[in-house]
């Protein structure tokens, strides 16, 4: 706990000089309806078996994956791409760590997502102390390079990214997720995990957003950041789940990864593929055992039905 308190103080100091309103990139001002899957996405979906509680809570999904280390990151520090080896093109997902974090922070999530049909770039930042605004820009840079790799003949992921992007991030990386959703119209769904970004207004975010927070978090408690943002986003489809644990609960080695993975995979599958087979795990009967267990979930809010 002492470490977390020190982290909270350091985070506050690091962000004291952060601009309250970063310059927005090309961002559509009106709410965009969720789009249905393309014919190509539908073909990829057909290769993914119907999800079950057991399959979604397993460490890996149905698809075989491989990894590729980004040789020359452009606009971010480092990157490892995990992707399905089967033919087809898939949505891309950027993973962003928090303050003083590395790729290891969300390493648990990359193969899980990739094995359900996503091309995932797990990012390391330019410096360990990069603020949320910088992390938001690095998320956009990683998305740009991921799409560029897909368009480059001879690259291991050539042809594998369909142009649709999602993003997940922890702490300051979660703040970066919100900045990317607000400022970069290519990102169509986001998962901020215990997000941290003081003095920001995200009421204009219209893309589907899943906030996951930690009940005993002294650094980025949901009542301080995620929940006010959730409540302000009147035009977005939203999910808010608070789970037991401190600020580290979304990181590798902490928390209930079977449940966290199930929810995140289901959310991205629903909104990046338009695959309604995953909706019951967030909005239907299949979620009730999780939602009603205080040992698993301490607060649940949503805009169901999705």
PDB file of C-alpha atoms in Angstrom:
ATOM      1  CA  UNK A   1       0.000   0.000   0.000  1.00  0.00           C
ATOM      2  CA  UNK A   2       2.877   2.380   0.748  1.00  0.00           C
ATOM      3  CA  UNK A   3       4.143   1.849  -2.795  1.00  0.00           C
ATOM      4  CA  UNK A   4       0.732   2.762  -4.188  1.00  0.00           C
ATOM      5  CA  UNK A   5       0.547   5.923  -2.087  1.00  0.00           C
ATOM      6  CA  UNK A   6       3.965   6.972  -3.361  1.00  0.00           C
ATOM      7  CA  UNK A   7       2.786   6.212  -6.890  1.00  0.00           C
ATOM      8  CA  UNK A   8      -0.287   8.389  -6.383  1.00  0.00           C
ATOM      9  CA  UNK A   9       1.873  11.302  -5.229  1.00  0.00           C
ATOM     10  CA  UNK A  10       4.289  10.833  -8.119  1.00  0.00           C
ATOM     11  CA  UNK A  11       1.449  10.667 -10.647  1.00  0.00           C
ATOM     12  CA  UNK A  12      -0.012  13.900  -9.362  1.00  0.00           C
ATOM     13  CA  UNK A  13       3.365  15.628  -9.591  1.00  0.00           C
ATOM     14  CA  UNK A  14       4.020  14.258 -13.052  1.00  0.00           C
ATOM     15  CA  UNK A  15       0.712  15.593 -14.347  1.00  0.00           C
ATOM     16  CA  UNK A  16       0.765  19.029 -12.705  1.00  0.00           C
ATOM     17  CA  UNK A  17       1.891  20.693 -15.917  1.00  0.00           C
ATOM     18  CA  UNK A  18      -0.208  18.628 -18.328  1.00  0.00           C
ATOM     19  CA  UNK A  19      -2.441  20.729 -20.543  1.00  0.00           C
ATOM     20  CA  UNK A  20      -6.105  20.395 -19.643  1.00  0.00           C
ATOM     21  CA  UNK A  21      -7.283  20.339 -23.232  1.00  0.00           C
ATOM     22  CA  UNK A  22      -4.873  18.642 -25.672  1.00  0.00           C
ATOM     23  CA  UNK A  23      -5.262  19.487 -29.318  1.00  0.00           C
ATOM     24  CA  UNK A  24      -7.717  17.147 -30.963  1.00  0.00           C
ATOM     25  CA  UNK A  25      -6.943  15.322 -34.173  1.00  0.00           C
ATOM     26  CA  UNK A  26      -9.586  14.911 -36.851  1.00  0.00           C
ATOM     27  CA  UNK A  27     -12.536  13.818 -34.767  1.00  0.00           C
ATOM     28  CA  UNK A  28     -16.128  13.536 -35.883  1.00  0.00           C
ATOM     29  CA  UNK A  29     -18.328  15.678 -33.689  1.00  0.00           C
ATOM     30  CA  UNK A  30     -21.521  13.702 -34.103  1.00  0.00           C
ATOM     31  CA  UNK A  31     -22.256  10.282 -32.677  1.00  0.00           C
ATOM     32  CA  UNK A  32     -21.629   7.483 -35.161  1.00  0.00           C
ATOM     33  CA  UNK A  33     -23.832   4.423 -35.069  1.00  0.00           C
ATOM     34  CA  UNK A  34     -22.099   1.086 -34.643  1.00  0.00           C
ATOM     35  CA  UNK A  35     -21.483  -0.430 -38.024  1.00  0.00           C
ATOM     36  CA  UNK A  36     -22.204  -3.996 -38.932  1.00  0.00           C
ATOM     37  CA  UNK A  37     -19.420  -6.362 -39.957  1.00  0.00           C
ATOM     38  CA  UNK A  38     -18.126  -6.327 -43.505  1.00  0.00           C
ATOM     39  CA  UNK A  39     -18.417  -9.438 -45.638  1.00  0.00           C
ATOM     40  CA  UNK A  40     -14.749 -10.153 -44.917  1.00  0.00           C
ATOM     41  CA  UNK A  41     -15.246  -9.743 -41.169  1.00  0.00           C
ATOM     42  CA  UNK A  42     -18.276 -11.997 -41.352  1.00  0.00           C
ATOM     43  CA  UNK A  43     -16.128 -14.650 -43.044  1.00  0.00           C
ATOM     44  CA  UNK A  44     -13.566 -14.411 -40.241  1.00  0.00           C
ATOM     45  CA  UNK A  45     -16.340 -14.586 -37.656  1.00  0.00           C
ATOM     46  CA  UNK A  46     -17.512 -17.820 -39.230  1.00  0.00           C
ATOM     47  CA  UNK A  47     -14.198 -19.435 -38.279  1.00  0.00           C
ATOM     48  CA  UNK A  48     -14.718 -18.579 -34.603  1.00  0.00           C
ATOM     49  CA  UNK A  49     -16.929 -21.083 -32.762  1.00  0.00           C
ATOM     50  CA  UNK A  50     -19.824 -19.942 -30.615  1.00  0.00           C
ATOM     51  CA  UNK A  51     -18.374 -18.586 -27.371  1.00  0.00           C
ATOM     52  CA  UNK A  52     -19.159 -20.237 -24.061  1.00  0.00           C
ATOM     53  CA  UNK A  53     -18.341 -19.265 -20.504  1.00  0.00           C
ATOM     54  CA  UNK A  54     -15.700 -21.999 -20.402  1.00  0.00           C
ATOM     55  CA  UNK A  55     -14.056 -21.010 -23.690  1.00  0.00           C
ATOM     56  CA  UNK A  56     -13.995 -17.296 -22.840  1.00  0.00           C
ATOM     57  CA  UNK A  57     -12.540 -17.927 -19.387  1.00  0.00           C
ATOM     58  CA  UNK A  58      -9.769 -20.142 -20.780  1.00  0.00           C
ATOM     59  CA  UNK A  59      -6.315 -18.633 -21.147  1.00  0.00           C
ATOM     60  CA  UNK A  60      -6.475 -18.802 -24.937  1.00  0.00           C
ATOM     61  CA  UNK A  61      -9.234 -18.807 -27.517  1.00  0.00           C
ATOM     62  CA  UNK A  62      -9.768 -21.016 -30.569  1.00  0.00           C
ATOM     63  CA  UNK A  63      -7.209 -19.501 -32.996  1.00  0.00           C
ATOM     64  CA  UNK A  64      -3.494 -20.272 -33.228  1.00  0.00           C
ATOM     65  CA  UNK A  65      -1.296 -17.187 -32.853  1.00  0.00           C
ATOM     66  CA  UNK A  66       2.244 -16.003 -33.521  1.00  0.00           C
ATOM     67  CA  UNK A  67       4.274 -12.961 -32.450  1.00  0.00           C
ATOM     68  CA  UNK A  68       6.344 -10.355 -34.267  1.00  0.00           C
ATOM     69  CA  UNK A  69       8.663  -7.827 -32.608  1.00  0.00           C
ATOM     70  CA  UNK A  70       8.397  -4.385 -34.182  1.00  0.00           C
ATOM     71  CA  UNK A  71      11.915  -3.626 -35.484  1.00  0.00           C
ATOM     72  CA  UNK A  72      11.632   0.170 -35.677  1.00  0.00           C
ATOM     73  CA  UNK A  73       8.760   1.618 -33.645  1.00  0.00           C
ATOM     74  CA  UNK A  74       7.537   4.944 -35.021  1.00  0.00           C
ATOM     75  CA  UNK A  75       6.215   7.365 -32.421  1.00  0.00           C
ATOM     76  CA  UNK A  76       6.294   4.951 -29.473  1.00  0.00           C
ATOM     77  CA  UNK A  77       8.980   3.070 -27.582  1.00  0.00           C
ATOM     78  CA  UNK A  78       8.601  -0.619 -28.434  1.00  0.00           C
ATOM     79  CA  UNK A  79       6.027  -3.058 -29.705  1.00  0.00           C
ATOM     80  CA  UNK A  80       5.235  -6.759 -29.865  1.00  0.00           C
ATOM     81  CA  UNK A  81       2.471  -7.854 -32.226  1.00  0.00           C
ATOM     82  CA  UNK A  82       0.468 -11.006 -31.516  1.00  0.00           C
ATOM     83  CA  UNK A  83      -1.751 -12.119 -34.391  1.00  0.00           C
ATOM     84  CA  UNK A  84      -3.815 -15.061 -35.655  1.00  0.00           C
ATOM     85  CA  UNK A  85      -1.882 -17.253 -38.066  1.00  0.00           C
ATOM     86  CA  UNK A  86      -4.988 -18.216 -40.076  1.00  0.00           C
ATOM     87  CA  UNK A  87      -5.797 -16.380 -43.296  1.00  0.00           C
ATOM     88  CA  UNK A  88      -8.076 -13.389 -43.031  1.00  0.00           C
ATOM     89  CA  UNK A  89      -8.035  -9.796 -41.820  1.00  0.00           C
ATOM     90  CA  UNK A  90      -8.928  -8.794 -38.301  1.00  0.00           C
ATOM     91  CA  UNK A  91      -9.482  -5.697 -36.155  1.00  0.00           C
ATOM     92  CA  UNK A  92      -6.361  -4.247 -34.577  1.00  0.00           C
ATOM     93  CA  UNK A  93      -6.032  -3.527 -30.851  1.00  0.00           C
ATOM     94  CA  UNK A  94      -3.395  -1.350 -29.162  1.00  0.00           C
ATOM     95  CA  UNK A  95      -2.389  -2.099 -25.551  1.00  0.00           C
ATOM     96  CA  UNK A  96      -0.866   0.734 -23.505  1.00  0.00           C
ATOM     97  CA  UNK A  97       0.746   0.388 -20.029  1.00  0.00           C
ATOM     98  CA  UNK A  98       0.596   2.839 -17.161  1.00  0.00           C
ATOM     99  CA  UNK A  99       3.110   5.047 -15.366  1.00  0.00           C
ATOM    100  CA  UNK A 100       6.504   3.332 -15.044  1.00  0.00           C
ATOM    101  CA  UNK A 101       4.949   0.363 -16.861  1.00  0.00           C
ATOM    102  CA  UNK A 102       6.249  -1.819 -19.687  1.00  0.00           C
ATOM    103  CA  UNK A 103       4.778  -4.298 -22.143  1.00  0.00           C
ATOM    104  CA  UNK A 104       4.716  -6.825 -19.326  1.00  0.00           C
ATOM    105  CA  UNK A 105       1.868  -4.936 -17.641  1.00  0.00           C
ATOM    106  CA  UNK A 106      -0.752  -6.149 -20.130  1.00  0.00           C
ATOM    107  CA  UNK A 107       1.170  -9.089 -21.555  1.00  0.00           C
ATOM    108  CA  UNK A 108      -1.538 -11.452 -20.295  1.00  0.00           C
ATOM    109  CA  UNK A 109      -4.130  -9.856 -22.553  1.00  0.00           C
ATOM    110  CA  UNK A 110      -2.350  -9.894 -25.938  1.00  0.00           C
ATOM    111  CA  UNK A 111      -2.473 -13.662 -26.725  1.00  0.00           C
ATOM    112  CA  UNK A 112      -5.965 -13.958 -25.275  1.00  0.00           C
ATOM    113  CA  UNK A 113      -7.310 -11.303 -27.642  1.00  0.00           C
ATOM    114  CA  UNK A 114      -5.313 -12.533 -30.634  1.00  0.00           C
ATOM    115  CA  UNK A 115      -6.621 -16.071 -30.198  1.00  0.00           C
ATOM    116  CA  UNK A 116     -10.164 -14.694 -30.523  1.00  0.00           C
ATOM    117  CA  UNK A 117      -9.428 -12.905 -33.790  1.00  0.00           C
ATOM    118  CA  UNK A 118      -7.573  -9.645 -33.165  1.00  0.00           C
ATOM    119  CA  UNK A 119      -4.165  -8.334 -34.228  1.00  0.00           C
ATOM    120  CA  UNK A 120      -2.746  -6.921 -31.004  1.00  0.00           C
ATOM    121  CA  UNK A 121       0.187  -4.555 -30.620  1.00  0.00           C
ATOM    122  CA  UNK A 122       1.444  -4.436 -27.035  1.00  0.00           C
ATOM    123  CA  UNK A 123       3.284  -1.125 -26.704  1.00  0.00           C
ATOM    124  CA  UNK A 124       6.140   0.138 -24.583  1.00  0.00           C
ATOM    125  CA  UNK A 125       6.269   3.919 -24.164  1.00  0.00           C
ATOM    126  CA  UNK A 126       8.966   6.375 -25.196  1.00  0.00           C
ATOM    127  CA  UNK A 127       9.802   6.973 -21.525  1.00  0.00           C
ATOM    128  CA  UNK A 128       8.438   5.335 -18.387  1.00  0.00           C
ATOM    129  CA  UNK A 129       7.098   8.679 -17.141  1.00  0.00           C
ATOM    130  CA  UNK A 130       5.146   9.719 -20.243  1.00  0.00           C
ATOM    131  CA  UNK A 131       1.932  11.490 -19.253  1.00  0.00           C
ATOM    132  CA  UNK A 132      -1.556  10.439 -20.472  1.00  0.00           C
ATOM    133  CA  UNK A 133      -1.573  12.979 -23.315  1.00  0.00           C
ATOM    134  CA  UNK A 134       1.670  11.516 -24.645  1.00  0.00           C
ATOM    135  CA  UNK A 135       0.333   7.979 -24.218  1.00  0.00           C
ATOM    136  CA  UNK A 136      -2.731   8.938 -26.234  1.00  0.00           C
ATOM    137  CA  UNK A 137      -0.513  10.148 -29.073  1.00  0.00           C
ATOM    138  CA  UNK A 138       1.584   6.981 -28.868  1.00  0.00           C
ATOM    139  CA  UNK A 139      -1.596   4.881 -29.106  1.00  0.00           C
ATOM    140  CA  UNK A 140      -2.443   6.688 -32.346  1.00  0.00           C
ATOM    141  CA  UNK A 141       1.116   6.215 -33.648  1.00  0.00           C
ATOM    142  CA  UNK A 142       1.004   2.487 -32.880  1.00  0.00           C
ATOM    143  CA  UNK A 143      -2.339   2.182 -34.651  1.00  0.00           C
ATOM    144  CA  UNK A 144      -0.928   3.946 -37.691  1.00  0.00           C
ATOM    145  CA  UNK A 145       2.090   1.647 -37.842  1.00  0.00           C
ATOM    146  CA  UNK A 146      -0.054  -1.457 -37.331  1.00  0.00           C
ATOM    147  CA  UNK A 147      -2.161  -0.526 -40.357  1.00  0.00           C
ATOM    148  CA  UNK A 148       1.001   0.311 -42.324  1.00  0.00           C
ATOM    149  CA  UNK A 149       2.505  -3.108 -41.578  1.00  0.00           C
ATOM    150  CA  UNK A 150      -0.682  -4.755 -42.829  1.00  0.00           C
ATOM    151  CA  UNK A 151      -0.335  -2.853 -46.096  1.00  0.00           C
ATOM    152  CA  UNK A 152       3.332  -3.846 -46.569  1.00  0.00           C
ATOM    153  CA  UNK A 153       4.058  -6.921 -48.660  1.00  0.00           C
ATOM    154  CA  UNK A 154       6.465  -9.274 -46.914  1.00  0.00           C
ATOM    155  CA  UNK A 155       5.593  -8.123 -43.409  1.00  0.00           C
ATOM    156  CA  UNK A 156       4.433 -10.974 -41.139  1.00  0.00           C
ATOM    157  CA  UNK A 157       1.048  -9.304 -40.666  1.00  0.00           C
ATOM    158  CA  UNK A 158       0.587  -8.282 -44.310  1.00  0.00           C
ATOM    159  CA  UNK A 159      -3.142  -8.221 -45.059  1.00  0.00           C
ATOM    160  CA  UNK A 160      -4.130  -9.093 -41.502  1.00  0.00           C
ATOM    161  CA  UNK A 161      -5.559  -5.768 -40.223  1.00  0.00           C
ATOM    162  CA  UNK A 162      -8.926  -4.719 -41.607  1.00  0.00           C
ATOM    163  CA  UNK A 163      -8.580  -1.042 -40.615  1.00  0.00           C
ATOM    164  CA  UNK A 164     -10.843  -1.176 -37.559  1.00  0.00           C
ATOM    165  CA  UNK A 165      -9.015  -0.284 -34.340  1.00  0.00           C
ATOM    166  CA  UNK A 166      -9.630  -0.710 -30.616  1.00  0.00           C
ATOM    167  CA  UNK A 167      -7.508   0.169 -27.603  1.00  0.00           C
ATOM    168  CA  UNK A 168      -7.020  -0.885 -23.988  1.00  0.00           C
ATOM    169  CA  UNK A 169      -4.726   0.661 -21.398  1.00  0.00           C
ATOM    170  CA  UNK A 170      -3.988   0.788 -17.682  1.00  0.00           C
ATOM    171  CA  UNK A 171      -3.727   3.831 -15.384  1.00  0.00           C
ATOM    172  CA  UNK A 172      -2.074   6.651 -17.368  1.00  0.00           C
ATOM    173  CA  UNK A 173      -2.451   4.294 -20.327  1.00  0.00           C
ATOM    174  CA  UNK A 174      -6.178   4.212 -19.546  1.00  0.00           C
ATOM    175  CA  UNK A 175      -6.149   8.001 -19.674  1.00  0.00           C
ATOM    176  CA  UNK A 176      -4.426   7.641 -23.038  1.00  0.00           C
ATOM    177  CA  UNK A 177      -7.261   5.323 -24.142  1.00  0.00           C
ATOM    178  CA  UNK A 178      -9.779   8.063 -23.399  1.00  0.00           C
ATOM    179  CA  UNK A 179      -7.682  10.632 -25.284  1.00  0.00           C
ATOM    180  CA  UNK A 180      -7.474   8.320 -28.306  1.00  0.00           C
ATOM    181  CA  UNK A 181     -11.227   7.705 -28.281  1.00  0.00           C
ATOM    182  CA  UNK A 182     -11.844  11.441 -28.090  1.00  0.00           C
ATOM    183  CA  UNK A 183      -9.193  12.595 -30.529  1.00  0.00           C
ATOM    184  CA  UNK A 184      -8.687   9.830 -33.124  1.00  0.00           C
ATOM    185  CA  UNK A 185     -11.765   8.715 -35.056  1.00  0.00           C
ATOM    186  CA  UNK A 186     -10.119   5.450 -36.180  1.00  0.00           C
ATOM    187  CA  UNK A 187     -10.571   3.949 -32.711  1.00  0.00           C
ATOM    188  CA  UNK A 188     -14.029   2.413 -32.527  1.00  0.00           C
ATOM    189  CA  UNK A 189     -14.026   0.901 -29.024  1.00  0.00           C
ATOM    190  CA  UNK A 190     -11.920   1.281 -25.884  1.00  0.00           C
ATOM    191  CA  UNK A 191     -11.214  -0.410 -22.553  1.00  0.00           C
ATOM    192  CA  UNK A 192      -9.679   1.981 -19.987  1.00  0.00           C
ATOM    193  CA  UNK A 193      -8.444  -0.063 -17.005  1.00  0.00           C
ATOM    194  CA  UNK A 194      -8.208   1.865 -13.711  1.00  0.00           C
ATOM    195  CA  UNK A 195      -7.777   4.991 -15.868  1.00  0.00           C
ATOM    196  CA  UNK A 196      -5.965   8.086 -14.589  1.00  0.00           C
ATOM    197  CA  UNK A 197      -6.091  11.534 -16.225  1.00  0.00           C
ATOM    198  CA  UNK A 198      -6.928  14.556 -14.040  1.00  0.00           C
ATOM    199  CA  UNK A 199      -8.868  17.600 -15.198  1.00  0.00           C
ATOM    200  CA  UNK A 200     -10.193  16.135 -18.429  1.00  0.00           C
ATOM    201  CA  UNK A 201     -13.575  16.261 -20.139  1.00  0.00           C
ATOM    202  CA  UNK A 202     -14.515  13.164 -22.117  1.00  0.00           C
ATOM    203  CA  UNK A 203     -18.234  13.880 -22.501  1.00  0.00           C
ATOM    204  CA  UNK A 204     -17.748  14.035 -26.277  1.00  0.00           C
ATOM    205  CA  UNK A 205     -16.599  10.404 -26.533  1.00  0.00           C
ATOM    206  CA  UNK A 206     -19.220   8.495 -28.518  1.00  0.00           C
ATOM    207  CA  UNK A 207     -17.502   5.154 -29.072  1.00  0.00           C
ATOM    208  CA  UNK A 208     -18.338   2.059 -26.971  1.00  0.00           C
ATOM    209  CA  UNK A 209     -16.267   2.164 -23.778  1.00  0.00           C
ATOM    210  CA  UNK A 210     -15.713  -0.436 -21.065  1.00  0.00           C
ATOM    211  CA  UNK A 211     -14.358   0.993 -17.819  1.00  0.00           C
ATOM    212  CA  UNK A 212     -12.879  -1.536 -15.413  1.00  0.00           C
ATOM    213  CA  UNK A 213     -11.817  -0.191 -12.028  1.00  0.00           C
ATOM    214  CA  UNK A 214     -10.451  -1.558  -8.756  1.00  0.00           C
ATOM    215  CA  UNK A 215     -12.443  -1.242  -5.529  1.00  0.00           C
ATOM    216  CA  UNK A 216      -9.498  -0.417  -3.229  1.00  0.00           C
ATOM    217  CA  UNK A 217      -7.554   1.760  -5.675  1.00  0.00           C
ATOM    218  CA  UNK A 218      -5.813   4.693  -3.889  1.00  0.00           C
ATOM    219  CA  UNK A 219      -4.423   6.079  -7.164  1.00  0.00           C
ATOM    220  CA  UNK A 220      -7.302   6.122  -9.687  1.00  0.00           C
ATOM    221  CA  UNK A 221     -10.451   5.143  -7.863  1.00  0.00           C
ATOM    222  CA  UNK A 222     -13.460   4.875 -10.126  1.00  0.00           C
ATOM    223  CA  UNK A 223     -15.321   7.576  -8.187  1.00  0.00           C
ATOM    224  CA  UNK A 224     -12.599  10.070  -9.100  1.00  0.00           C
ATOM    225  CA  UNK A 225     -12.094   9.459 -12.826  1.00  0.00           C
ATOM    226  CA  UNK A 226     -13.851   6.587 -14.580  1.00  0.00           C
ATOM    227  CA  UNK A 227     -17.334   6.966 -13.119  1.00  0.00           C
ATOM    228  CA  UNK A 228     -17.668  10.726 -13.757  1.00  0.00           C
ATOM    229  CA  UNK A 229     -16.473  10.134 -17.323  1.00  0.00           C
ATOM    230  CA  UNK A 230     -18.925   7.262 -17.706  1.00  0.00           C
ATOM    231  CA  UNK A 231     -21.785   9.437 -16.484  1.00  0.00           C
ATOM    232  CA  UNK A 232     -20.849  12.324 -18.805  1.00  0.00           C
ATOM    233  CA  UNK A 233     -20.719  10.216 -21.997  1.00  0.00           C
ATOM    234  CA  UNK A 234     -24.403  10.445 -22.898  1.00  0.00           C
ATOM    235  CA  UNK A 235     -24.041   9.271 -26.511  1.00  0.00           C
ATOM    236  CA  UNK A 236     -21.862   6.171 -26.009  1.00  0.00           C
ATOM    237  CA  UNK A 237     -22.622   2.541 -25.322  1.00  0.00           C
ATOM    238  CA  UNK A 238     -20.963   1.912 -21.954  1.00  0.00           C
ATOM    239  CA  UNK A 239     -20.018  -0.762 -19.468  1.00  0.00           C
ATOM    240  CA  UNK A 240     -18.607  -0.141 -15.985  1.00  0.00           C
ATOM    241  CA  UNK A 241     -17.323  -2.975 -13.807  1.00  0.00           C
ATOM    242  CA  UNK A 242     -15.546  -2.495 -10.485  1.00  0.00           C
ATOM    243  CA  UNK A 243     -13.669  -5.513  -9.137  1.00  0.00           C
ATOM    244  CA  UNK A 244     -11.838  -6.255  -5.865  1.00  0.00           C
ATOM    245  CA  UNK A 245      -8.204  -5.188  -5.646  1.00  0.00           C
ATOM    246  CA  UNK A 246      -5.929  -2.156  -5.663  1.00  0.00           C
ATOM    247  CA  UNK A 247      -4.570  -0.116  -8.553  1.00  0.00           C
ATOM    248  CA  UNK A 248      -2.675  -3.096  -9.975  1.00  0.00           C
ATOM    249  CA  UNK A 249      -5.764  -5.288 -10.430  1.00  0.00           C
ATOM    250  CA  UNK A 250      -5.767  -5.172 -14.271  1.00  0.00           C
ATOM    251  CA  UNK A 251      -2.069  -5.991 -14.600  1.00  0.00           C
ATOM    252  CA  UNK A 252      -0.407  -9.305 -15.380  1.00  0.00           C
ATOM    253  CA  UNK A 253      -0.356 -11.460 -12.258  1.00  0.00           C
ATOM    254  CA  UNK A 254      -3.149  -9.629 -10.446  1.00  0.00           C
ATOM    255  CA  UNK A 255      -6.914 -10.060 -10.278  1.00  0.00           C
ATOM    256  CA  UNK A 256      -9.181 -12.689 -11.819  1.00  0.00           C
ATOM    257  CA  UNK A 257      -7.882 -12.948 -15.364  1.00  0.00           C
ATOM    258  CA  UNK A 258     -10.504 -15.520 -16.416  1.00  0.00           C
ATOM    259  CA  UNK A 259     -13.278 -13.007 -15.730  1.00  0.00           C
ATOM    260  CA  UNK A 260     -11.400  -9.929 -16.908  1.00  0.00           C
ATOM    261  CA  UNK A 261     -10.416 -11.676 -20.136  1.00  0.00           C
ATOM    262  CA  UNK A 262     -13.957 -12.885 -20.775  1.00  0.00           C
ATOM    263  CA  UNK A 263     -15.381  -9.384 -20.421  1.00  0.00           C
ATOM    264  CA  UNK A 264     -12.707  -7.674 -22.540  1.00  0.00           C
ATOM    265  CA  UNK A 265     -12.815 -10.261 -25.340  1.00  0.00           C
ATOM    266  CA  UNK A 266     -16.615 -10.092 -25.356  1.00  0.00           C
ATOM    267  CA  UNK A 267     -16.639  -6.288 -25.451  1.00  0.00           C
ATOM    268  CA  UNK A 268     -14.193  -5.986 -28.342  1.00  0.00           C
ATOM    269  CA  UNK A 269     -15.891  -8.838 -30.230  1.00  0.00           C
ATOM    270  CA  UNK A 270     -19.263  -7.138 -29.865  1.00  0.00           C
ATOM    271  CA  UNK A 271     -18.094  -3.707 -30.975  1.00  0.00           C
ATOM    272  CA  UNK A 272     -15.173  -4.291 -33.361  1.00  0.00           C
ATOM    273  CA  UNK A 273     -16.809  -7.251 -35.145  1.00  0.00           C
ATOM    274  CA  UNK A 274     -20.458  -6.481 -34.448  1.00  0.00           C
ATOM    275  CA  UNK A 275     -20.685 -10.057 -33.162  1.00  0.00           C
ATOM    276  CA  UNK A 276     -23.815 -10.294 -31.027  1.00  0.00           C
ATOM    277  CA  UNK A 277     -22.938 -13.845 -29.942  1.00  0.00           C
ATOM    278  CA  UNK A 278     -20.793 -12.202 -27.254  1.00  0.00           C
ATOM    279  CA  UNK A 279     -23.504  -9.859 -25.930  1.00  0.00           C
ATOM    280  CA  UNK A 280     -25.009 -12.312 -23.375  1.00  0.00           C
ATOM    281  CA  UNK A 281     -21.732 -12.332 -21.427  1.00  0.00           C
ATOM    282  CA  UNK A 282     -22.121  -8.582 -20.875  1.00  0.00           C
ATOM    283  CA  UNK A 283     -25.858  -7.983 -21.085  1.00  0.00           C
ATOM    284  CA  UNK A 284     -27.696 -11.313 -20.892  1.00  0.00           C
ATOM    285  CA  UNK A 285     -28.263 -14.269 -18.637  1.00  0.00           C
ATOM    286  CA  UNK A 286     -24.654 -15.463 -18.999  1.00  0.00           C
ATOM    287  CA  UNK A 287     -23.425 -12.431 -17.048  1.00  0.00           C
ATOM    288  CA  UNK A 288     -25.655 -12.812 -14.006  1.00  0.00           C
ATOM    289  CA  UNK A 289     -23.405 -15.158 -12.022  1.00  0.00           C
ATOM    290  CA  UNK A 290     -20.563 -12.611 -12.317  1.00  0.00           C
ATOM    291  CA  UNK A 291     -22.661  -9.505 -11.757  1.00  0.00           C
ATOM    292  CA  UNK A 292     -24.300 -10.853  -8.621  1.00  0.00           C
ATOM    293  CA  UNK A 293     -21.137 -12.195  -6.946  1.00  0.00           C
ATOM    294  CA  UNK A 294     -19.596  -9.655  -4.567  1.00  0.00           C
ATOM    295  CA  UNK A 295     -16.378 -11.678  -4.539  1.00  0.00           C
ATOM    296  CA  UNK A 296     -16.047 -10.964  -8.273  1.00  0.00           C
ATOM    297  CA  UNK A 297     -17.822  -7.653  -8.876  1.00  0.00           C
ATOM    298  CA  UNK A 298     -18.377  -4.798  -6.430  1.00  0.00           C
ATOM    299  CA  UNK A 299     -20.174  -2.471  -8.873  1.00  0.00           C
ATOM    300  CA  UNK A 300     -21.707  -2.998 -12.323  1.00  0.00           C
ATOM    301  CA  UNK A 301     -23.368  -0.405 -14.572  1.00  0.00           C
ATOM    302  CA  UNK A 302     -24.190  -0.585 -18.267  1.00  0.00           C
ATOM    303  CA  UNK A 303     -26.299   0.722 -21.124  1.00  0.00           C
ATOM    304  CA  UNK A 304     -27.627  -2.709 -22.071  1.00  0.00           C
ATOM    305  CA  UNK A 305     -28.977  -4.113 -24.274  1.00  0.00           C
ATOM    306  CA  UNK A 306     -25.985  -3.798 -26.579  1.00  0.00           C
TER     307      UNK A 306
END
